[in-house]
PDB file of C-alpha atoms in Angstrom:
ATOM      1  CA  MET A   1     197.779  42.748 117.196  1.00 57.00           C
ATOM      2  CA  LYS A   2     195.555  45.073 114.917  1.00 52.00           C
ATOM      3  CA  LYS A   3     197.230  48.370 116.355  1.00 52.00           C
ATOM      4  CA  ILE A   4     200.351  46.925 114.377  1.00 49.00           C
ATOM      5  CA  PHE A   5     198.462  45.797 110.534  1.00 50.00           C
ATOM      6  CA  LEU A   6     197.410  49.419 111.562  1.00 49.00           C
ATOM      7  CA  PHE A   7     200.630  50.520 111.250  1.00 49.00           C
ATOM      8  CA  VAL A   8     201.511  48.899 108.304  1.00 47.00           C
ATOM      9  CA  PHE A   9     198.686  50.674 106.435  1.00 48.00           C
ATOM     10  CA  ILE A  10     199.766  53.548 107.255  1.00 48.00           C
ATOM     11  CA  LEU A  11     203.341  52.830 106.412  1.00 48.00           C
ATOM     12  CA  GLY A  12     202.693  52.301 103.255  1.00 46.00           C
ATOM     13  CA  LEU A  13     200.746  55.273 103.034  1.00 47.00           C
ATOM     14  CA  SER A  14     202.552  57.753 103.869  1.00 45.00           C
ATOM     15  CA  LYS A  15     205.378  57.030 101.028  1.00 44.00           C
ATOM     16  CA  LEU A  16     202.602  57.232  97.919  1.00 43.00           C
ATOM     17  CA  SER A  17     204.928  60.303  96.007  1.00 41.00           C
ATOM     18  CA  ALA A  18     207.393  57.869  95.879  1.00 45.00           C
ATOM     19  CA  GLN A  19     205.989  54.331  94.997  1.00 60.00           C
ATOM     20  CA  ILE A  20     202.337  52.312  92.885  1.00 89.00           C
ATOM     21  CA  HIS A  21     200.718  51.342  94.473  1.00 94.00           C
ATOM     22  CA  GLU A  22     196.866  48.895  94.542  1.00 96.00           C
ATOM     23  CA  VAL A  23     193.866  48.610  95.961  1.00 98.00           C
ATOM     24  CA  GLY A  24     191.092  46.614  94.738  1.00 98.00           C
ATOM     25  CA  VAL A  25     188.889  43.668  95.556  1.00 98.00           C
ATOM     26  CA  PHE A  26     189.168  40.332  95.854  1.00 98.00           C
ATOM     27  CA  PHE A  27     185.653  37.963  95.705  1.00 98.00           C
ATOM     28  CA  GLY A  28     185.490  33.434  95.368  1.00 98.00           C
ATOM     29  CA  GLY A  29     184.679  31.229  97.355  1.00 98.00           C
ATOM     30  CA  SER A  30     186.244  29.167 101.126  1.00 98.00           C
ATOM     31  CA  ASN A  31     186.215  26.305 102.551  1.00 98.00           C
ATOM     32  CA  TYR A  32     187.251  23.891 105.724  1.00 97.00           C
ATOM     33  CA  ILE A  33     189.472  21.365 106.001  1.00 97.00           C
ATOM     34  CA  GLY A  34     190.014  19.587 109.457  1.00 96.00           C
ATOM     35  CA  ASP A  35     187.378  17.118 111.577  1.00 96.00           C
ATOM     36  CA  VAL A  36     184.496  17.694 110.328  1.00 96.00           C
ATOM     37  CA  GLY A  37     183.328  16.974 106.633  1.00 96.00           C
ATOM     38  CA  LYS A  38     185.135  16.423 103.277  1.00 94.00           C
ATOM     39  CA  THR A  39     188.522  15.995 102.964  1.00 93.00           C
ATOM     40  CA  ASN A  40     189.010  17.822  99.886  1.00 94.00           C
ATOM     41  CA  TYR A  41     192.277  20.488 100.355  1.00 94.00           C
ATOM     42  CA  VAL A  42     190.089  23.163  98.006  1.00 95.00           C
ATOM     43  CA  ASN A  43     186.589  23.560  97.291  1.00 95.00           C
ATOM     44  CA  PRO A  44     184.682  26.384  98.647  1.00 96.00           C
ATOM     45  CA  ASN A  45     182.127  24.678  99.255  1.00 96.00           C
ATOM     46  CA  GLU A  46     180.639  29.317 100.676  1.00 98.00           C
ATOM     47  CA  ALA A  47     180.893  32.801  99.665  1.00 98.00           C
ATOM     48  CA  ALA A  48     184.191  34.780 100.223  1.00 98.00           C
ATOM     49  CA  PHE A  49     185.226  38.490 100.573  1.00 98.00           C
ATOM     50  CA  GLY A  50     187.767  41.075 100.495  1.00 98.00           C
ATOM     51  CA  ILE A  51     189.376  44.434 100.178  1.00 98.00           C
ATOM     52  CA  LEU A  52     193.547  44.447  99.736  1.00 98.00           C
ATOM     53  CA  TYR A  53     196.367  46.800  99.447  1.00 98.00           C
ATOM     54  CA  LYS A  54     199.638  46.453  98.069  1.00 97.00           C
ATOM     55  CA  TRP A  55     203.014  48.340  97.534  1.00 95.00           C
ATOM     56  CA  ASN A  56     204.845  47.710  94.930  1.00 94.00           C
ATOM     57  CA  LYS A  57     208.456  47.943  96.206  1.00 91.00           C
ATOM     58  CA  SER A  58     209.955  46.702  92.573  1.00 91.00           C
ATOM     59  CA  PRO A  59     208.838  44.730  89.561  1.00 92.00           C
ATOM     60  CA  ARG A  60     209.221  41.146  92.218  1.00 94.00           C
ATOM     61  CA  HIS A  61     208.188  41.929  94.927  1.00 94.00           C
ATOM     62  CA  ALA A  62     205.148  43.623  96.786  1.00 96.00           C
ATOM     63  CA  TRP A  63     203.821  44.532 100.418  1.00 97.00           C
ATOM     64  CA  ARG A  64     200.543  43.686 101.079  1.00 98.00           C
ATOM     65  CA  ILE A  65     197.837  43.802 103.416  1.00 98.00           C
ATOM     66  CA  SER A  66     193.903  42.821 103.001  1.00 98.00           C
ATOM     67  CA  TYR A  67     191.365  42.072 104.878  1.00 98.00           C
ATOM     68  CA  THR A  68     189.008  38.750 103.864  1.00 98.00           C
ATOM     69  CA  GLN A  69     185.579  37.726 105.454  1.00 98.00           C
ATOM     70  CA  SER A  70     183.159  35.144 104.886  1.00 98.00           C
ATOM     71  CA  LYS A  71     181.423  31.112 106.771  1.00 97.00           C
ATOM     72  CA  ILE A  72     183.611  28.295 106.708  1.00 98.00           C
ATOM     73  CA  THR A  73     180.508  25.045 106.661  1.00 97.00           C
ATOM     74  CA  ALA A  74     181.046  21.297 106.135  1.00 97.00           C
ATOM     75  CA  ASN A  75     178.954  18.400 106.759  1.00 96.00           C
ATOM     76  CA  ASP A  76     180.063  14.904 107.646  1.00 96.00           C
ATOM     77  CA  LEU A  77     177.430  13.757 105.123  1.00 96.00           C
ATOM     78  CA  ASP A  78     178.956  14.808 103.153  1.00 95.00           C
ATOM     79  CA  SER A  79     182.704  13.314 103.730  1.00 95.00           C
ATOM     80  CA  ASN A  80     183.064   9.628 102.884  1.00 93.00           C
ATOM     81  CA  VAL A  81     185.089   8.641 105.137  1.00 94.00           C
ATOM     82  CA  PRO A  82     182.754   5.900 106.306  1.00 95.00           C
ATOM     83  CA  GLY A  83     183.095   7.125 110.827  1.00 93.00           C
ATOM     84  CA  ARG A  84     182.497  10.574 109.619  1.00 95.00           C
ATOM     85  CA  TYR A  85     179.357  10.127 107.561  1.00 95.00           C
ATOM     86  CA  LYS A  86     177.554   7.542 110.848  1.00 94.00           C
ATOM     87  CA  ARG A  87     178.873  10.705 113.142  1.00 94.00           C
ATOM     88  CA  GLY A  88     176.323  13.133 111.818  1.00 93.00           C
ATOM     89  CA  TYR A  89     178.482  16.372 112.660  1.00 94.00           C
ATOM     90  CA  ASN A  90     177.712  19.699 111.298  1.00 95.00           C
ATOM     91  CA  PHE A  91     178.632  22.692 111.739  1.00 96.00           C
ATOM     92  CA  GLU A  92     179.403  26.253 110.712  1.00 96.00           C
ATOM     93  CA  ASN A  93     181.700  29.220 111.861  1.00 97.00           C
ATOM     94  CA  ASN A  94     182.281  32.803 110.164  1.00 97.00           C
ATOM     95  CA  ILE A  95     186.237  33.867 109.728  1.00 97.00           C
ATOM     96  CA  LYS A  96     186.714  38.125 110.200  1.00 98.00           C
ATOM     97  CA  GLU A  97     191.056  37.862 108.052  1.00 98.00           C
ATOM     98  CA  ILE A  98     193.553  40.639 108.585  1.00 98.00           C
ATOM     99  CA  SER A  99     196.426  39.348 107.052  1.00 98.00           C
ATOM    100  CA  ALA A 100     200.397  41.537 105.966  1.00 98.00           C
ATOM    101  CA  GLY A 101     202.872  39.401 104.192  1.00 98.00           C
ATOM    102  CA  LEU A 102     205.346  39.678 100.704  1.00 98.00           C
ATOM    103  CA  GLU A 103     203.815  38.865  97.303  1.00 98.00           C
ATOM    104  CA  PHE A 104     207.420  37.853  94.891  1.00 98.00           C
ATOM    105  CA  ASN A 105     206.543  37.563  91.478  1.00 97.00           C
ATOM    106  CA  PHE A 106     208.272  34.569  88.881  1.00 97.00           C
ATOM    107  CA  PHE A 107     208.784  37.293  86.500  1.00 95.00           C
ATOM    108  CA  ASP A 108     209.258  41.295  86.141  1.00 93.00           C
ATOM    109  CA  PHE A 109     205.084  42.149  86.727  1.00 92.00           C
ATOM    110  CA  ASN A 110     206.444  46.404  86.093  1.00 87.00           C
ATOM    111  CA  LEU A 111     203.152  48.051  86.217  1.00 78.00           C
ATOM    112  CA  HIS A 112     205.180  51.778  83.764  1.00 77.00           C
ATOM    113  CA  GLU A 113     206.773  49.086  80.904  1.00 78.00           C
ATOM    114  CA  PHE A 114     204.005  48.993  77.614  1.00 79.00           C
ATOM    115  CA  GLY A 115     202.077  45.534  76.852  1.00 85.00           C
ATOM    116  CA  LEU A 116     200.694  42.204  78.434  1.00 91.00           C
ATOM    117  CA  LYS A 117     202.199  41.569  81.393  1.00 93.00           C
ATOM    118  CA  VAL A 118     201.262  37.632  83.064  1.00 96.00           C
ATOM    119  CA  THR A 119     202.875  36.334  85.748  1.00 97.00           C
ATOM    120  CA  PRO A 120     202.943  34.068  89.175  1.00 98.00           C
ATOM    121  CA  TYR A 121     203.065  35.048  92.152  1.00 98.00           C
ATOM    122  CA  ILE A 122     203.167  32.902  95.773  1.00 98.00           C
ATOM    123  CA  TYR A 123     202.134  34.959  99.153  1.00 98.00           C
ATOM    124  CA  SER A 124     202.759  34.249 102.977  1.00 98.00           C
ATOM    125  CA  GLY A 125     202.789  35.587 106.271  1.00 98.00           C
ATOM    126  CA  LEU A 126     200.559  36.441 108.546  1.00 98.00           C
ATOM    127  CA  CYS A 127     197.003  36.506 109.404  1.00 98.00           C
ATOM    128  CA  TYR A 128     195.570  37.454 112.120  1.00 98.00           C
ATOM    129  CA  THR A 129     192.011  35.410 111.683  1.00 98.00           C
ATOM    130  CA  ASN A 130     188.235  35.835 114.083  1.00 98.00           C
ATOM    131  CA  TYR A 131     186.098  32.886 114.647  1.00 97.00           C
ATOM    132  CA  ASP A 132     182.964  31.867 117.287  1.00 96.00           C
ATOM    133  CA  GLU A 133     184.769  29.117 120.057  1.00 94.00           C
ATOM    134  CA  LEU A 134     182.324  25.748 119.357  1.00 93.00           C
ATOM    135  CA  TYR A 135     181.196  22.847 121.221  1.00 91.00           C
ATOM    136  CA  VAL A 136     178.972  19.633 120.349  1.00 89.00           C
ATOM    137  CA  SER A 137     176.936  18.601 122.510  1.00 87.00           C
ATOM    138  CA  ASN A 138     174.082  15.903 121.732  1.00 85.00           C
ATOM    139  CA  GLY A 139     175.249  15.801 117.693  1.00 83.00           C
ATOM    140  CA  GLU A 140     174.482  20.023 117.996  1.00 88.00           C
ATOM    141  CA  THR A 141     176.570  22.382 118.192  1.00 90.00           C
ATOM    142  CA  LYS A 142     176.928  25.618 119.581  1.00 90.00           C
ATOM    143  CA  LYS A 143     178.485  29.012 119.311  1.00 92.00           C
ATOM    144  CA  TYR A 144     180.352  29.966 123.988  1.00 89.00           C
ATOM    145  CA  ILE A 145     182.346  32.637 123.123  1.00 91.00           C
ATOM    146  CA  ASN A 146     183.824  34.801 120.158  1.00 94.00           C
ATOM    147  CA  GLN A 147     188.203  33.984 119.688  1.00 94.00           C
ATOM    148  CA  GLY A 148     190.771  34.877 117.900  1.00 96.00           C
ATOM    149  CA  ALA A 149     194.188  33.064 117.089  1.00 97.00           C
ATOM    150  CA  PHE A 150     196.497  33.621 113.815  1.00 98.00           C
ATOM    151  CA  ALA A 151     197.669  31.463 110.933  1.00 98.00           C
ATOM    152  CA  ILE A 152     200.000  31.258 108.370  1.00 98.00           C
ATOM    153  CA  PRO A 153     198.732  31.250 104.856  1.00 98.00           C
ATOM    154  CA  MET A 154     200.791  29.635 101.927  1.00 98.00           C
ATOM    155  CA  THR A 155     198.540  30.924  98.657  1.00 98.00           C
ATOM    156  CA  VAL A 156     199.560  30.665  94.798  1.00 98.00           C
ATOM    157  CA  GLY A 157     198.548  32.272  91.649  1.00 98.00           C
ATOM    158  CA  VAL A 158     198.570  34.637  88.450  1.00 98.00           C
ATOM    159  CA  LYS A 159     198.075  37.863  87.584  1.00 98.00           C
ATOM    160  CA  SER A 160     198.420  40.162  84.359  1.00 97.00           C
ATOM    161  CA  ASN A 161     196.929  43.593  82.962  1.00 94.00           C
ATOM    162  CA  ILE A 162     193.819  44.150  81.948  1.00 92.00           C
ATOM    163  CA  THR A 163     195.282  47.753  81.534  1.00 91.00           C
ATOM    164  CA  PRO A 164     197.576  50.055  81.798  1.00 87.00           C
ATOM    165  CA  SER A 165     195.349  50.754  85.445  1.00 91.00           C
ATOM    166  CA  ILE A 166     193.567  47.332  86.023  1.00 95.00           C
ATOM    167  CA  ILE A 167     194.637  44.055  87.129  1.00 96.00           C
ATOM    168  CA  VAL A 168     193.672  40.540  87.360  1.00 98.00           C
ATOM    169  CA  GLY A 169     194.846  38.270  89.399  1.00 98.00           C
ATOM    170  CA  PHE A 170     193.830  33.523  90.464  1.00 98.00           C
ATOM    171  CA  GLU A 171     194.562  32.433  93.550  1.00 98.00           C
ATOM    172  CA  VAL A 172     193.681  30.508  95.876  1.00 98.00           C
ATOM    173  CA  GLY A 173     195.638  30.466 100.108  1.00 98.00           C
ATOM    174  CA  ALA A 174     195.489  27.605 102.514  1.00 98.00           C
ATOM    175  CA  ARG A 175     195.612  28.711 106.021  1.00 98.00           C
ATOM    176  CA  TYR A 176     197.083  26.908 108.990  1.00 98.00           C
ATOM    177  CA  SER A 177     195.199  27.923 111.446  1.00 97.00           C
ATOM    178  CA  MET A 178     196.524  28.289 115.675  1.00 97.00           C
ATOM    179  CA  THR A 179     193.675  27.210 116.678  1.00 96.00           C
ATOM    180  CA  ASP A 180     192.342  23.142 116.270  1.00 95.00           C
ATOM    181  CA  ASN A 181     187.738  24.607 116.790  1.00 94.00           C
ATOM    182  CA  LEU A 182     186.692  25.927 113.899  1.00 96.00           C
ATOM    183  CA  ASP A 183     185.102  23.826 114.230  1.00 95.00           C
ATOM    184  CA  GLY A 184     184.053  22.136 118.017  1.00 92.00           C
ATOM    185  CA  SER A 185     186.166  19.528 117.515  1.00 93.00           C
ATOM    186  CA  LEU A 186     188.242  21.099 120.462  1.00 91.00           C
ATOM    187  CA  PRO A 187     186.552  23.561 122.496  1.00 89.00           C
ATOM    188  CA  LYS A 188     189.295  25.519 124.757  1.00 81.00           C
ATOM    189  CA  ASN A 189     187.064  25.865 128.684  1.00 75.00           C
ATOM    190  CA  ASN A 190     187.863  23.134 130.831  1.00 69.00           C
ATOM    191  CA  PHE A 191     184.159  22.852 131.576  1.00 71.00           C
ATOM    192  CA  TYR A 192     183.939  21.409 126.883  1.00 72.00           C
ATOM    193  CA  ASN A 193     186.682  18.667 127.650  1.00 71.00           C
ATOM    194  CA  ASN A 194     184.472  16.071 127.080  1.00 77.00           C
ATOM    195  CA  PHE A 195     183.190  17.051 124.023  1.00 84.00           C
ATOM    196  CA  LYS A 196     185.842  17.016 122.050  1.00 89.00           C
ATOM    197  CA  PHE A 197     187.056  14.864 119.320  1.00 91.00           C
ATOM    198  CA  GLY A 198     188.789  14.374 116.549  1.00 88.00           C
ATOM    199  CA  ASN A 199     192.335  14.147 115.739  1.00 89.00           C
ATOM    200  CA  ILE A 200     193.657  16.203 118.583  1.00 84.00           C
ATOM    201  CA  ASN A 201     196.843  17.253 117.013  1.00 88.00           C
ATOM    202  CA  SER A 202     196.371  18.517 113.692  1.00 92.00           C
ATOM    203  CA  ASN A 203     195.108  22.046 114.124  1.00 96.00           C
ATOM    204  CA  ASP A 204     192.370  23.309 111.758  1.00 97.00           C
ATOM    205  CA  TRP A 205     193.181  24.291 107.794  1.00 97.00           C
ATOM    206  CA  TYR A 206     190.823  26.601 105.479  1.00 98.00           C
ATOM    207  CA  VAL A 207     190.805  28.235 102.141  1.00 98.00           C
ATOM    208  CA  PHE A 208     190.146  30.961  99.408  1.00 98.00           C
ATOM    209  CA  SER A 209     189.549  30.565  96.417  1.00 98.00           C
ATOM    210  CA  GLY A 210     188.404  33.400  93.421  1.00 98.00           C
ATOM    211  CA  LEU A 211     189.603  36.582  92.666  1.00 98.00           C
ATOM    212  CA  THR A 212     191.460  39.603  92.575  1.00 98.00           C
ATOM    213  CA  LEU A 213     190.290  42.804  90.525  1.00 98.00           C
ATOM    214  CA  THR A 214     193.523  45.995  91.769  1.00 97.00           C
ATOM    215  CA  TYR A 215     193.359  49.282  90.375  1.00 96.00           C
ATOM    216  CA  THR A 216     196.650  51.403  90.367  1.00 93.00           C
ATOM    217  CA  PHE A 217     197.850  54.404  91.270  1.00 89.00           C
ATOM    218  CA  GLY A 218     201.341  56.331  92.403  1.00 81.00           C
ATOM    219  CA  GLN A 219     204.318  58.402  90.393  1.00 67.00           C
ATOM    220  CA  LYS A 220     206.679  56.147  88.630  1.00 59.00           C
ATOM    221  CA  PRO A 221     208.583  54.860  91.637  1.00 50.00           C
ATOM    222  CA  CYS A 222     212.222  53.567  91.013  1.00 53.00           C
ATOM    223  CA  TYR A 223     213.136  51.156  91.316  1.00 51.00           C
ATOM    224  CA  CYS A 224     217.657  51.329  91.365  1.00 49.00           C
ATOM    225  CA  ALA A 225     219.359  50.352  94.986  1.00 50.00           C
ATOM    226  CA  GLN A 226     219.082  52.973  97.309  1.00 45.00           C
TER     227      GLN A 226
END
């Protein structure tokens, strides 16, 4: 899977002379949604940071690839759900994510036009997430293997150019992961079957919320039909 993302990235770089591009950073926070701790959807409690690249195909859409990492944590003692508070579990996990997909602007965002431009946008695609497989024994969360899983990003944001070549954005991106064990509630190894808890029919989510800051470069593109 990593080779696929690398191919997409190299393909974008090979067209530098014909399109406008953005490279930049993401910095903000992360939170987890699952079987441990609070049930808030957006509640960043750990720092998150990353890098990103966009290849603007038109004023309305861009191909985007990014790498983001963070620690996710949760504690039942912070929950207002009585059953969770009484149980008292907690965990932390390290998330390293590669994501690629399409960003769509609701308004034209032509970077070669003068003046301030603002647009809301959405982003989705496919993520590959590296994390630690966990299990809970005698109230203590333990790690037993490093693992990877796919996730689907669902991001909404708003962005604006603060200079002719600098763009700042604010976004909230929820990831629906293809695993239910970011928190140790559903270990994959049969040896740990007795340690399962929570809703085994609902996968875990994690959320990145924060700012993007990108620098634009490249020749003026032709947005006419090819």
